[in-house]
Amino acid sequence: MVYPFLCQLAFPSSLPHLCPKDQAHALLQFRQMFTINASDYCGPPNPRTLSWNKSTDCCSWDRVQYDETTGQAIELDLACSRLQGKFHSNSSLFQLSSLKRLDLSYNDFSGSIISPKFGELSCLTHLYLSRSSFTGIIPAEISHLSKLYVLRIWTDDPYGLRLGPYNFELLLKNLTQLRELDLYTVSISSPIPLNFSFYLTKLQLSGAQLRGILPERVFHLSNLEYLYLSSNSLTGPIPSNVSGLQNLQRLYLSSNYLNGTIPSQIFSLPSLSWLDLSNNSFSGKIQEFKSQTLVLVSVKQNQLQGPIPKSFQGQQGLIYLILSQNNFSGHISSTVCNLKALGVLDLGRNHLNGTIPQCLGEMSGLMILGLNNNSLSGTINTTFTTKNQLRIINLYGNKLKGKVPPSLINCIYLEFLDLGNNELNDTFPSWLGGLPDLQILSLRSNKLHGPISDSRTGNLFAQIRVIDLSSNGFSGTLPVSLFENFQAMKIIGENSGTREYIADYLPSIIGDLVGLRMLNLSHNCLEGHIPSSFHQLSVLESLDLSSNKIGGEIPQQLVSLTSLAVLNLSDNRLVGCIPKGKQFDTFENSSYQGNDGLRGLPLSKYCGGDDGVPQATTPVELDDDEEEEEEEGGDLISWQAVLMGFGCGLVIGVSIIYLMLSTHYPVWFSRMVVKLEHRIVTRMKRC
């Protein structure tokens, strides 16, 4: 470290103290106000104040820099120091009046407000207070720091920090030297002022609850390199003249209410690499442009139309091309495969037609391929090479025919595969179970046929979370061994993967799937009895067997399901007494209606004595031998009836097996897919 050397230059060794006592005392007193804790942000433990003690000169202390002439502390970097505790408004830190740079980010001052005394540190040029759990109103006194070059105050708690509109304008008026202003998720709730520092290179106001017209003045800040205004309520068009932003590298305007056409000049800005205009109301066409610097382009969820500009095909550094949820039309050109750096190609939910370029499977860097909900036709003639990195392939909702391409077995990193709602004509591709990371597989609504093959190969579909085979022409019975392979379905816990999934198998083996949280087999033609082995599903939260032909009694063992919050057994042929106790005391008539043979509360037909207390008509517990006999005896729901062509649909899944036999995916499924895609994209951005 150079700091001790500087101190020795400033203070000859003959002096008893190389560092002023008041500085050392103020720092020690400050540190004593906090404990050292673990941090989610800062990696391995490395508390930066451990070297601070009375027995050593403070010039040798870590993260403190002193002025060579005066000996006063001028820089204090305590970012990621794992400090935890109350940051008092009269902290001894404010005695260090010569500080020019102060970094307190990534600590834990939960419940502390930002003290007005920060405004007394008049020499500050850099102030970092981000992600340290400050709350409340940012004091107006911050605007007294007229020498500030950099101000970063933001929090992970959305709107945990507030800056009134007047204080925001005052801050901008006085801080005329600012180069960086970062108030991410600070609640400002005002239009964007016009008096920004001309020197600004970075402006981060995403999630600040800004409203009103996007001002043209912002696009005249010629030194800007980074402009982040996402997740606000800004309206109006992007100004047509943005040519002044010659240094702009990143422009984020996503999730606002912006409209009009996208100026062609934006794509041609000479330094621009990251452009995110998603989730707005932009319309019209994207004009051809000249650029060689683009790395990310996202315009998803707008109203753009016309062909995909050929200009994208010349972006050799492009990693993310996200054009989904628009009205783009025309063919997908095979020249897209010339983008050697491309990692994410998302063209889903447009009006694209023609065939899928065969070369897409040969792109060695591609991780996410989204072509869903278009009008693509022909066969999937893409050859997926052994060097591909694909994690997500989504071809749902097109007009694709032929067979499931065998080369998909080369996608050894694949986690999500959706070929649903096409016209594929093939048998069950059990070989897909050999993909070691496959979690979600959808083949629903095709023309698949024949039996679901009972492969004896071990570890098939070991990581599967959702398998949807509904609305096909399968026949025969479901092989038990298929479910025995679903190892990921047999784990309970927050860290066991996605928490909600789909499944369809109700033999007693389902009792092994102890992570099951939702089971829905409603609106089918199921017969037989409810297996008493269901009582092993200890975390089951929702059970829906309504609108079937299930008979027999409700097993008394189900009373042990203390997590059960939703029960629907309506419109079946159930008889006997409704179990009493625990969760069953909370269910209403609607859970049982349409079963003429059922008695007991909450129904009007009493069960047992005059007191109306139901009497158990099934044994409370079964020993292991009796359970085995039940499993072998087959007083289970008749799956032969379900599997006759799977007319009502078949969906198989995991960890929460949600037996979903309807025509639409539930909302949670969509959320799960979005989270999976987000996780992969985040992983790519870190690389």
XYZ file of C-alpha atoms in Angstrom:
687
model
C 0.000 0.000 0.000
C 1.202 3.506 -0.777
C -0.629 5.181 2.134
C 1.914 4.423 4.909
C 4.697 5.647 2.606
C 2.882 8.923 2.022
C 2.389 9.359 5.748
C 6.086 8.826 6.369
C 6.887 11.522 3.838
C 4.500 13.926 5.516
C 5.500 13.161 9.096
C 9.144 12.419 9.959
C 9.686 9.317 12.058
C 10.949 11.442 14.949
C 7.414 12.697 15.591
C 5.539 10.728 18.262
C 2.383 10.574 16.147
C 2.391 10.312 12.359
C -1.365 10.879 12.225
C -3.368 13.511 14.136
C -4.952 12.099 17.268
C -8.336 13.605 16.489
C -8.466 11.749 13.183
C -7.598 8.406 14.766
C -10.059 8.971 17.601
C -12.892 9.860 15.218
C -12.294 6.760 13.104
C -12.072 4.409 16.083
C -15.183 5.879 17.635
C -17.020 5.443 14.321
C -15.978 1.806 13.982
C -17.031 0.987 17.549
C -20.613 1.924 16.704
C -20.963 -1.116 14.437
C -20.628 -4.860 14.453
C -19.111 -6.884 11.632
C -21.537 -9.177 9.827
C -21.726 -11.290 6.721
C -22.677 -9.668 3.422
C -24.544 -10.955 0.409
C -22.724 -8.615 -1.939
C -19.077 -8.666 -1.030
C -17.821 -12.193 -1.430
C -15.446 -13.811 1.080
C -15.064 -12.153 4.509
C -12.664 -9.211 4.376
C -13.699 -6.614 6.962
C -11.725 -3.519 6.099
C -11.550 -2.009 9.566
C -9.715 -4.885 11.311
C -6.402 -3.039 11.006
C -7.794 -0.078 12.946
C -6.481 -0.120 16.525
C -4.772 2.195 18.974
C -1.470 0.344 18.875
C -0.764 1.270 15.231
C -0.541 4.592 13.535
C -3.698 5.437 11.630
C -1.628 6.165 8.541
C -1.210 2.399 8.240
C -4.903 1.643 8.533
C -6.617 0.058 5.545
C -8.923 2.089 3.325
C -7.915 5.500 4.691
C -5.879 8.019 2.732
C -4.400 11.181 4.195
C -3.264 14.518 2.840
C 0.525 14.610 2.603
C 0.731 18.114 3.995
C -1.941 18.373 6.683
C -2.282 14.745 7.737
C -6.063 15.049 7.484
C -8.084 12.090 6.190
C -9.190 12.875 2.657
C -10.432 9.489 1.431
C -12.347 6.809 3.318
C -13.363 3.675 1.407
C -15.519 1.423 3.600
C -17.458 -0.228 0.796
C -18.170 -3.869 1.634
C -16.788 -3.493 5.165
C -19.665 -5.568 6.590
C -20.604 -2.824 9.026
C -23.950 -3.370 10.724
C -25.789 -1.087 13.083
C -27.387 2.311 13.491
C -25.730 5.169 11.637
C -26.223 8.050 14.071
C -26.889 11.545 12.807
C -24.090 12.909 15.029
C -21.580 10.230 14.020
C -17.895 10.978 14.703
C -17.379 10.442 10.985
C -18.539 14.017 10.431
C -15.464 15.253 12.331
C -13.386 14.298 9.286
C -14.139 17.613 7.661
C -11.448 17.320 4.976
C -12.875 14.198 3.358
C -13.009 14.396 -0.420
C -14.083 10.833 -1.168
C -16.413 8.797 1.057
C -17.704 5.337 0.192
C -20.103 3.636 2.621
C -21.820 1.393 0.090
C -22.695 -2.263 0.643
C -23.009 -2.137 4.421
C -26.046 -2.598 6.639
C -27.305 0.543 8.328
C -30.887 -0.751 8.433
C -33.372 1.740 9.796
C -30.909 4.641 9.615
C -31.705 7.888 7.879
C -29.175 9.839 5.847
C -27.960 12.506 8.240
C -28.180 16.180 7.214
C -24.595 16.437 8.522
C -23.360 14.863 5.298
C -23.968 18.331 3.894
C -21.236 19.703 6.193
C -18.519 17.672 4.478
C -18.052 20.510 2.054
C -14.860 19.147 0.480
C -16.536 16.006 -0.833
C -16.163 15.284 -4.528
C -17.352 11.645 -4.385
C -20.143 10.331 -2.137
C -21.294 6.705 -2.314
C -24.177 5.608 -0.069
C -25.643 2.825 -2.202
C -27.028 -0.494 -0.950
C -26.440 0.272 2.706
C -30.095 0.103 3.763
C -30.567 3.798 4.452
C -34.236 4.780 4.526
C -36.380 7.879 4.658
C -35.951 11.251 3.004
C -32.663 12.283 1.431
C -31.913 15.575 3.191
C -31.811 18.832 1.278
C -28.390 19.468 2.827
C -26.861 17.084 0.266
C -27.331 19.908 -2.220
C -24.752 21.954 -0.236
C -21.989 19.691 -1.552
C -21.263 21.925 -4.509
C -17.941 20.239 -5.322
C -19.479 16.799 -5.914
C -18.430 14.981 -9.056
C -20.128 11.697 -8.197
C -23.285 11.079 -6.136
C -24.618 7.564 -5.780
C -27.530 6.972 -3.408
C -29.744 4.011 -4.109
C -31.269 1.032 -2.399
C -32.497 -2.481 -3.085
C -35.721 -1.585 -1.265
C -37.835 0.124 -3.946
C -38.780 3.590 -2.782
C -37.237 3.059 0.654
C -35.500 6.356 -0.025
C -37.325 9.513 -1.081
C -36.244 12.809 -2.552
C -38.925 15.458 -2.798
C -39.385 17.249 -6.133
C -38.175 20.554 -4.673
C -35.058 18.967 -3.180
C -34.371 17.226 -6.492
C -34.402 20.516 -8.380
C -32.347 22.149 -5.648
C -29.802 19.350 -5.825
C -29.454 19.702 -9.596
C -29.269 23.486 -9.350
C -26.396 23.493 -6.866
C -24.409 20.434 -7.962
C -23.185 21.965 -11.179
C -19.980 19.908 -11.302
C -21.661 16.499 -11.298
C -20.275 13.843 -13.593
C -22.322 10.941 -12.235
C -25.760 11.009 -10.628
C -27.201 7.650 -9.531
C -30.554 7.720 -7.717
C -31.789 4.289 -8.789
C -35.215 3.454 -7.223
C -35.155 6.615 -5.116
C -38.735 7.911 -5.113
C -38.717 11.367 -6.692
C -42.252 11.491 -8.136
C -41.826 14.477 -10.405
C -41.192 15.407 -14.027
C -37.579 15.383 -15.173
C -36.046 18.817 -14.444
C -34.089 20.619 -17.122
C -31.126 21.901 -15.116
C -28.738 18.957 -15.277
C -25.004 19.540 -15.069
C -23.499 19.916 -18.508
C -20.630 17.664 -17.396
C -22.800 14.614 -16.714
C -21.430 11.367 -18.117
C -23.810 9.049 -16.254
C -27.449 9.657 -15.300
C -29.235 6.792 -13.511
C -32.851 7.560 -12.587
C -34.489 4.203 -13.283
C -37.400 3.342 -11.017
C -37.560 6.892 -9.629
C -41.304 7.329 -10.312
C -40.600 10.086 -12.814
C -43.520 11.250 -14.919
C -44.341 13.606 -17.738
C -42.874 14.161 -21.171
C -39.392 12.853 -21.907
C -37.547 16.201 -22.218
C -35.432 16.942 -25.260
C -32.914 18.692 -23.005
C -31.626 15.323 -21.741
C -30.597 14.398 -25.278
C -28.453 17.523 -25.546
C -26.074 16.497 -22.760
C -23.199 15.830 -25.125
C -20.916 14.242 -22.506
C -23.418 11.548 -21.541
C -22.119 8.004 -21.771
C -24.828 6.222 -19.761
C -28.509 7.214 -19.619
C -30.875 5.065 -17.565
C -34.528 6.149 -17.312
C -36.260 2.755 -17.253
C -39.284 1.800 -15.135
C -40.833 5.236 -14.816
C -44.013 6.814 -16.175
C -42.480 8.933 -18.920
C -44.601 9.735 -21.959
C -44.232 11.140 -25.446
C -41.776 10.318 -28.229
C -38.009 10.178 -28.269
C -36.804 13.517 -29.694
C -36.033 13.204 -33.383
C -32.602 14.804 -33.060
C -30.301 12.740 -30.868
C -27.153 13.301 -32.892
C -25.567 15.230 -30.039
C -25.093 12.058 -28.012
C -21.863 11.105 -29.719
C -20.408 9.585 -26.539
C -23.509 7.644 -25.457
C -22.728 3.980 -24.806
C -25.867 2.764 -23.038
C -29.458 3.962 -23.379
C -32.169 2.370 -21.235
C -35.730 3.701 -21.658
C -37.637 0.460 -21.055
C -40.942 0.130 -19.175
C -42.329 3.598 -19.717
C -45.230 4.931 -21.807
C -43.172 6.274 -24.688
C -44.673 6.256 -28.174
C -44.087 7.383 -31.739
C -41.412 6.020 -34.020
C -37.865 5.197 -32.977
C -35.480 7.733 -34.551
C -33.128 5.939 -36.917
C -30.290 8.090 -35.573
C -30.348 6.176 -32.288
C -29.097 2.946 -33.842
C -26.370 4.858 -35.641
C -24.908 6.674 -32.638
C -21.165 5.993 -32.985
C -20.519 4.771 -29.419
C -23.835 3.093 -28.603
C -23.529 -0.542 -27.514
C -26.555 -1.236 -25.240
C -30.049 -0.131 -26.276
C -33.165 -1.137 -24.349
C -36.486 0.367 -25.474
C -38.665 -2.568 -24.436
C -42.138 -2.402 -22.923
C -43.298 0.881 -24.426
C -45.705 1.785 -27.227
C -43.320 2.529 -30.081
C -44.777 1.927 -33.542
C -43.758 2.030 -37.187
C -40.708 0.443 -38.736
C -37.088 0.321 -37.677
C -35.219 1.936 -40.535
C -31.933 0.576 -41.829
C -28.935 2.053 -40.037
C -25.135 2.088 -39.937
C -23.400 0.829 -36.835
C -20.706 -1.613 -35.786
C -20.873 -1.137 -32.017
C -24.150 -2.721 -30.880
C -23.964 -5.427 -28.211
C -27.566 -5.469 -26.932
C -30.771 -4.421 -28.682
C -34.109 -5.005 -26.969
C -37.322 -3.536 -28.356
C -39.667 -6.264 -27.145
C -43.277 -5.545 -26.206
C -43.932 -2.595 -28.505
C -46.009 -2.190 -31.660
C -43.220 -2.199 -34.217
C -43.871 -3.651 -37.660
C -42.293 -4.380 -41.002
C -39.370 -6.671 -41.775
C -36.454 -7.185 -39.430
C -33.831 -4.652 -40.577
C -30.941 -6.173 -42.486
C -28.653 -3.821 -40.593
C -28.763 -6.140 -37.577
C -27.039 -8.804 -39.629
C -23.868 -6.719 -39.806
C -23.435 -6.357 -36.048
C -20.568 -8.736 -35.412
C -20.408 -7.830 -31.724
C -24.145 -8.302 -31.122
C -24.851 -10.654 -28.194
C -28.526 -9.928 -27.419
C -31.143 -9.400 -30.136
C -34.593 -9.260 -28.528
C -37.442 -8.247 -30.874
C -40.289 -10.285 -29.365
C -43.919 -9.210 -28.833
C -44.187 -6.867 -31.795
C -45.671 -7.093 -35.280
C -42.546 -7.822 -37.301
C -43.231 -9.802 -40.480
C -41.370 -11.568 -43.251
C -38.795 -14.352 -43.207
C -35.900 -15.021 -40.859
C -32.828 -14.640 -43.006
C -30.123 -17.280 -42.729
C -27.586 -14.449 -42.594
C -28.490 -14.095 -38.896
C -26.136 -17.033 -38.412
C -23.239 -14.744 -39.351
C -23.600 -13.110 -35.928
C -20.936 -15.235 -34.290
C -21.208 -13.537 -30.894
C -24.996 -13.887 -30.629
C -26.098 -15.439 -27.340
C -29.809 -14.501 -27.209
C -32.112 -14.453 -30.242
C -35.710 -13.783 -29.248
C -38.115 -13.188 -32.147
C -41.193 -14.681 -30.494
C -44.746 -13.330 -30.729
C -44.480 -11.639 -34.095
C -45.877 -12.412 -37.555
C -42.816 -14.087 -39.039
C -43.292 -16.818 -41.629
C -41.220 -19.131 -43.786
C -38.900 -21.816 -42.464
C -36.432 -21.893 -39.606
C -32.878 -21.352 -40.882
C -31.020 -24.640 -40.701
C -27.834 -22.943 -39.525
C -29.287 -21.757 -36.188
C -28.225 -25.019 -34.548
C -24.657 -24.402 -35.638
C -24.236 -21.110 -33.754
C -21.767 -22.061 -31.055
C -22.517 -19.114 -28.730
C -26.327 -19.127 -28.871
C -27.921 -19.854 -25.476
C -31.537 -18.704 -25.914
C -33.555 -19.265 -29.098
C -37.100 -17.905 -29.024
C -39.199 -18.217 -32.195
C -42.525 -18.977 -30.523
C -45.948 -17.692 -31.562
C -45.190 -16.923 -35.178
C -46.324 -18.568 -38.414
C -43.177 -20.541 -39.169
C -43.772 -23.652 -41.264
C -41.991 -26.656 -42.704
C -39.975 -29.156 -40.736
C -37.492 -28.438 -37.994
C -34.558 -29.237 -40.236
C -32.078 -27.477 -37.986
C -29.048 -29.601 -37.190
C -27.911 -28.944 -33.644
C -24.168 -29.518 -33.436
C -22.306 -30.963 -30.476
C -20.672 -27.593 -29.785
C -23.906 -25.687 -29.185
C -24.559 -23.910 -25.858
C -28.358 -23.740 -26.026
C -30.225 -23.515 -22.716
C -33.670 -22.476 -23.973
C -35.423 -23.436 -27.226
C -38.971 -22.147 -27.631
C -40.756 -22.983 -30.887
C -44.275 -23.055 -29.405
C -47.242 -21.929 -31.489
C -46.085 -22.236 -35.085
C -47.040 -24.530 -37.991
C -44.069 -26.869 -37.829
C -44.454 -30.416 -39.144
C -42.446 -33.614 -39.268
C -40.513 -35.236 -36.460
C -38.776 -34.005 -33.353
C -35.206 -33.463 -34.653
C -32.891 -36.192 -33.277
C -29.976 -33.757 -33.165
C -31.579 -32.122 -30.124
C -29.745 -34.794 -28.129
C -26.606 -32.746 -28.803
C -28.008 -29.860 -26.732
C -26.457 -31.129 -23.535
C -26.993 -27.822 -21.682
C -30.677 -27.551 -22.605
C -32.968 -26.650 -19.686
C -36.177 -25.641 -21.494
C -37.680 -27.124 -24.675
C -41.147 -26.110 -25.906
C -42.343 -27.586 -29.196
C -46.004 -27.325 -28.248
C -48.924 -26.245 -30.426
C -47.440 -27.266 -33.747
C -48.194 -30.114 -36.171
C -45.370 -32.500 -35.304
C -46.119 -36.127 -36.199
C -43.908 -38.498 -34.248
C -43.807 -40.985 -31.399
C -42.806 -40.089 -27.850
C -39.147 -38.957 -27.985
C -38.010 -40.733 -24.817
C -34.406 -40.110 -25.856
C -34.847 -36.477 -24.762
C -34.653 -37.864 -21.227
C -30.938 -38.227 -21.819
C -30.452 -34.448 -21.697
C -28.856 -34.032 -18.254
C -30.139 -30.523 -17.439
C -33.601 -30.622 -19.036
C -36.133 -29.173 -16.574
C -39.117 -28.206 -18.732
C -40.401 -30.159 -21.737
C -43.605 -29.301 -23.587
C -44.841 -31.340 -26.550
C -48.506 -30.472 -26.076
C -51.006 -29.985 -28.915
C -49.216 -31.851 -31.673
C -49.921 -35.101 -33.513
C -47.703 -37.332 -31.422
C -48.968 -40.893 -31.175
C -48.305 -44.399 -29.933
C -47.376 -45.479 -26.422
C -45.241 -43.465 -24.069
C -42.278 -45.794 -24.230
C -41.052 -47.377 -21.022
C -37.311 -46.985 -21.391
C -35.282 -48.884 -18.817
C -32.297 -46.577 -19.143
C -31.439 -45.070 -15.767
C -31.555 -41.353 -14.947
C -33.837 -40.380 -17.816
C -35.493 -37.000 -17.105
C -33.691 -36.849 -13.747
C -33.905 -33.042 -13.573
C -37.348 -32.665 -15.145
C -39.653 -30.108 -13.549
C -42.462 -29.968 -16.097
C -43.399 -32.414 -18.831
C -46.518 -31.563 -20.817
C -47.846 -34.110 -23.310
C -51.446 -32.910 -23.435
C -53.626 -32.888 -26.543
C -51.814 -35.536 -28.534
C -52.775 -39.025 -29.733
C -50.900 -41.185 -27.254
C -52.307 -44.570 -26.280
C -51.607 -47.287 -23.773
C -50.689 -46.951 -20.126
C -48.240 -44.724 -18.315
C -45.049 -46.581 -17.350
C -44.354 -46.409 -13.627
C -40.613 -46.356 -14.285
C -40.977 -42.996 -16.005
C -42.012 -41.446 -12.709
C -39.384 -43.313 -10.767
C -36.782 -41.360 -12.753
C -38.179 -37.966 -11.749
C -35.637 -37.391 -8.989
C -36.078 -33.602 -8.944
C -39.731 -34.137 -8.033
C -38.777 -35.895 -4.818
C -37.139 -32.952 -3.069
C -38.723 -30.595 -0.587
C -37.136 -27.226 0.064
C -36.720 -23.665 -1.107
C -33.500 -24.586 -2.913
C -34.886 -27.562 -4.801
C -35.533 -25.593 -7.947
C -38.727 -24.004 -9.172
C -41.482 -24.378 -6.615
C -44.486 -24.966 -8.854
C -44.709 -27.517 -11.622
C -47.047 -29.767 -13.558
C -47.618 -33.546 -13.385
C -50.042 -36.319 -14.156
C -49.835 -39.663 -12.446
C -51.757 -40.777 -9.441
C -50.715 -44.327 -8.651
C -49.308 -44.792 -5.153
C -45.839 -43.936 -6.429
C -46.991 -40.328 -6.279
C -46.528 -40.653 -2.522
C -42.773 -40.683 -3.168
C -42.978 -37.235 -4.728
C -42.856 -35.536 -1.370
C -42.177 -32.123 -2.905
C -45.636 -32.041 -4.453
C -47.464 -28.812 -3.620
C -50.289 -28.703 -6.179
C -52.221 -31.522 -7.801
C -54.967 -30.785 -10.322
C -56.687 -33.586 -12.221
C -59.997 -31.820 -12.692
C -62.350 -32.167 -15.672
C -61.381 -35.619 -16.874
C -63.009 -39.033 -16.861
C -61.125 -40.464 -13.905
C -62.617 -43.403 -12.023
C -61.650 -45.388 -8.942
C -60.859 -44.188 -5.423
C -58.652 -41.492 -3.901
C -55.425 -43.231 -2.799
C -54.852 -43.022 0.937
C -51.132 -42.708 0.146
C -51.838 -39.037 -0.565
C -51.307 -38.436 3.140
C -47.543 -38.704 2.491
C -47.646 -35.472 0.466
C -46.867 -33.439 3.555
C -46.403 -30.089 1.788
C -49.420 -30.371 -0.527
C -51.168 -26.992 -0.676
C -53.840 -27.528 -3.321
C -55.759 -30.643 -4.380
C -58.318 -30.466 -7.193
C -59.972 -33.688 -8.375
C -63.268 -32.066 -9.368
C -65.482 -33.063 -12.315
C -64.462 -36.698 -12.631
C -66.100 -40.055 -11.782
C -64.128 -40.773 -8.623
C -65.997 -42.920 -6.111
C -65.479 -44.353 -2.659
C -64.806 -42.418 0.517
C -62.469 -39.549 1.286
C -59.523 -41.145 3.130
C -59.385 -40.007 6.763
C -55.583 -39.921 6.455
C -55.850 -36.704 4.425
C -56.537 -34.857 7.689
C -52.775 -34.993 8.283
C -52.188 -32.628 5.332
C -51.773 -29.513 7.451
C -50.530 -27.403 4.511
C -53.632 -28.052 2.444
C -55.287 -24.701 1.763
C -57.379 -25.512 -1.316
C -59.547 -28.616 -1.750
C -61.996 -29.261 -4.580
C -63.627 -32.694 -4.800
C -66.880 -31.458 -6.309
C -68.857 -33.226 -9.044
C -67.693 -36.786 -8.437
C -69.290 -39.951 -6.993
C -67.834 -39.796 -3.493
C -69.745 -41.306 -0.571
C -69.438 -41.581 3.182
C -68.387 -39.130 5.878
C -66.274 -36.070 5.231
C -63.150 -36.230 7.430
C -63.171 -33.826 10.372
C -60.335 -31.867 11.933
C -57.450 -29.550 11.058
C -57.656 -28.180 7.502
C -60.887 -30.039 6.741
C -62.672 -27.794 9.232
C -61.908 -24.798 7.002
C -63.332 -26.025 3.679
C -66.748 -24.849 2.475
C -69.672 -26.556 0.722
C -68.209 -25.815 -2.703
C -65.370 -28.269 -2.011
C -67.846 -31.175 -1.935
C -70.937 -30.200 -3.938
C -72.148 -32.593 -6.610
C -71.414 -35.732 -4.541
C -74.844 -37.001 -3.503
C -73.417 -39.709 -1.265
C -71.282 -37.423 0.922
C -72.362 -36.497 4.446
C -71.031 -34.405 7.270
C -70.031 -30.809 7.825
C -70.087 -28.434 6.078
C -72.868 -30.183 4.100
C -76.417 -30.273 5.425
C -76.448 -34.098 5.551
C -75.165 -35.040 8.962
C -72.951 -38.029 9.529
C -73.074 -40.117 12.727
C -75.023 -39.106 15.861
C -77.463 -36.330 16.456
C -74.633 -33.944 17.275
C -73.726 -33.948 13.628
C -70.120 -34.990 14.247
C -68.905 -37.100 11.347
C -67.599 -40.538 12.102
C -64.503 -41.818 10.393
C -65.361 -44.617 8.036
C -61.817 -45.314 6.907
C -58.915 -46.268 9.146
C -56.852 -43.372 10.462
C -53.537 -45.033 9.753
C -52.188 -47.901 7.729
C -49.088 -49.827 8.581
C -46.507 -50.429 5.892
C -47.822 -53.862 4.960
C -51.362 -52.580 4.543
C -50.161 -49.696 2.387
C -48.249 -52.089 0.165
C -51.355 -54.217 -0.222
C -53.334 -51.154 -1.229
C -50.709 -50.224 -3.809
C -50.762 -53.694 -5.296
C -54.510 -54.064 -5.047
C -55.145 -51.110 -7.324
C -58.044 -49.357 -5.620
C -56.590 -46.337 -7.457
C -58.033 -44.051 -10.044
C -58.443 -45.903 -13.312
C -55.719 -44.551 -15.570
C -56.863 -46.689 -18.482
C -59.732 -44.237 -18.876
C -57.425 -41.257 -18.824
C -54.974 -42.584 -21.321
C -57.318 -43.413 -24.156
C -55.848 -40.931 -26.588
C -55.310 -38.382 -23.865
C -58.292 -36.537 -25.229
C -58.449 -34.289 -22.206
C -54.697 -33.847 -22.217
C -51.823 -35.148 -20.148
C -49.353 -33.070 -18.265
C -46.550 -34.482 -16.171
C -44.369 -32.408 -13.851
C -42.359 -32.066 -10.581
C -41.525 -30.631 -7.196
C -44.971 -29.210 -7.053
C -46.674 -31.465 -9.407
C -49.494 -29.481 -10.824
C -51.644 -31.842 -12.843
C -52.918 -29.447 -15.372
C -55.197 -30.767 -18.054
C -56.667 -27.563 -19.371
C -55.851 -25.724 -22.569
C -53.764 -22.873 -21.158
C -50.654 -22.693 -19.050
C -51.231 -21.212 -15.583
C -49.787 -17.808 -14.791
C -47.145 -19.274 -12.514
C -45.814 -21.361 -15.419
C -45.202 -18.235 -17.475
C -43.501 -16.614 -14.506
C -41.301 -19.661 -14.097
C -40.180 -19.517 -17.727
C -39.445 -15.788 -17.445
C -37.367 -16.414 -14.310
C -35.427 -19.175 -16.041
C -34.699 -16.942 -19.023
C -33.759 -14.052 -16.717
C -31.349 -16.275 -14.804
C -29.613 -17.370 -17.999
C -29.401 -13.831 -19.400
C -28.009 -12.564 -16.082
C -25.437 -15.320 -16.119
C -24.393 -14.280 -19.636
C -24.069 -10.609 -18.684
C -21.693 -11.518 -15.878
C -19.380 -13.344 -18.262
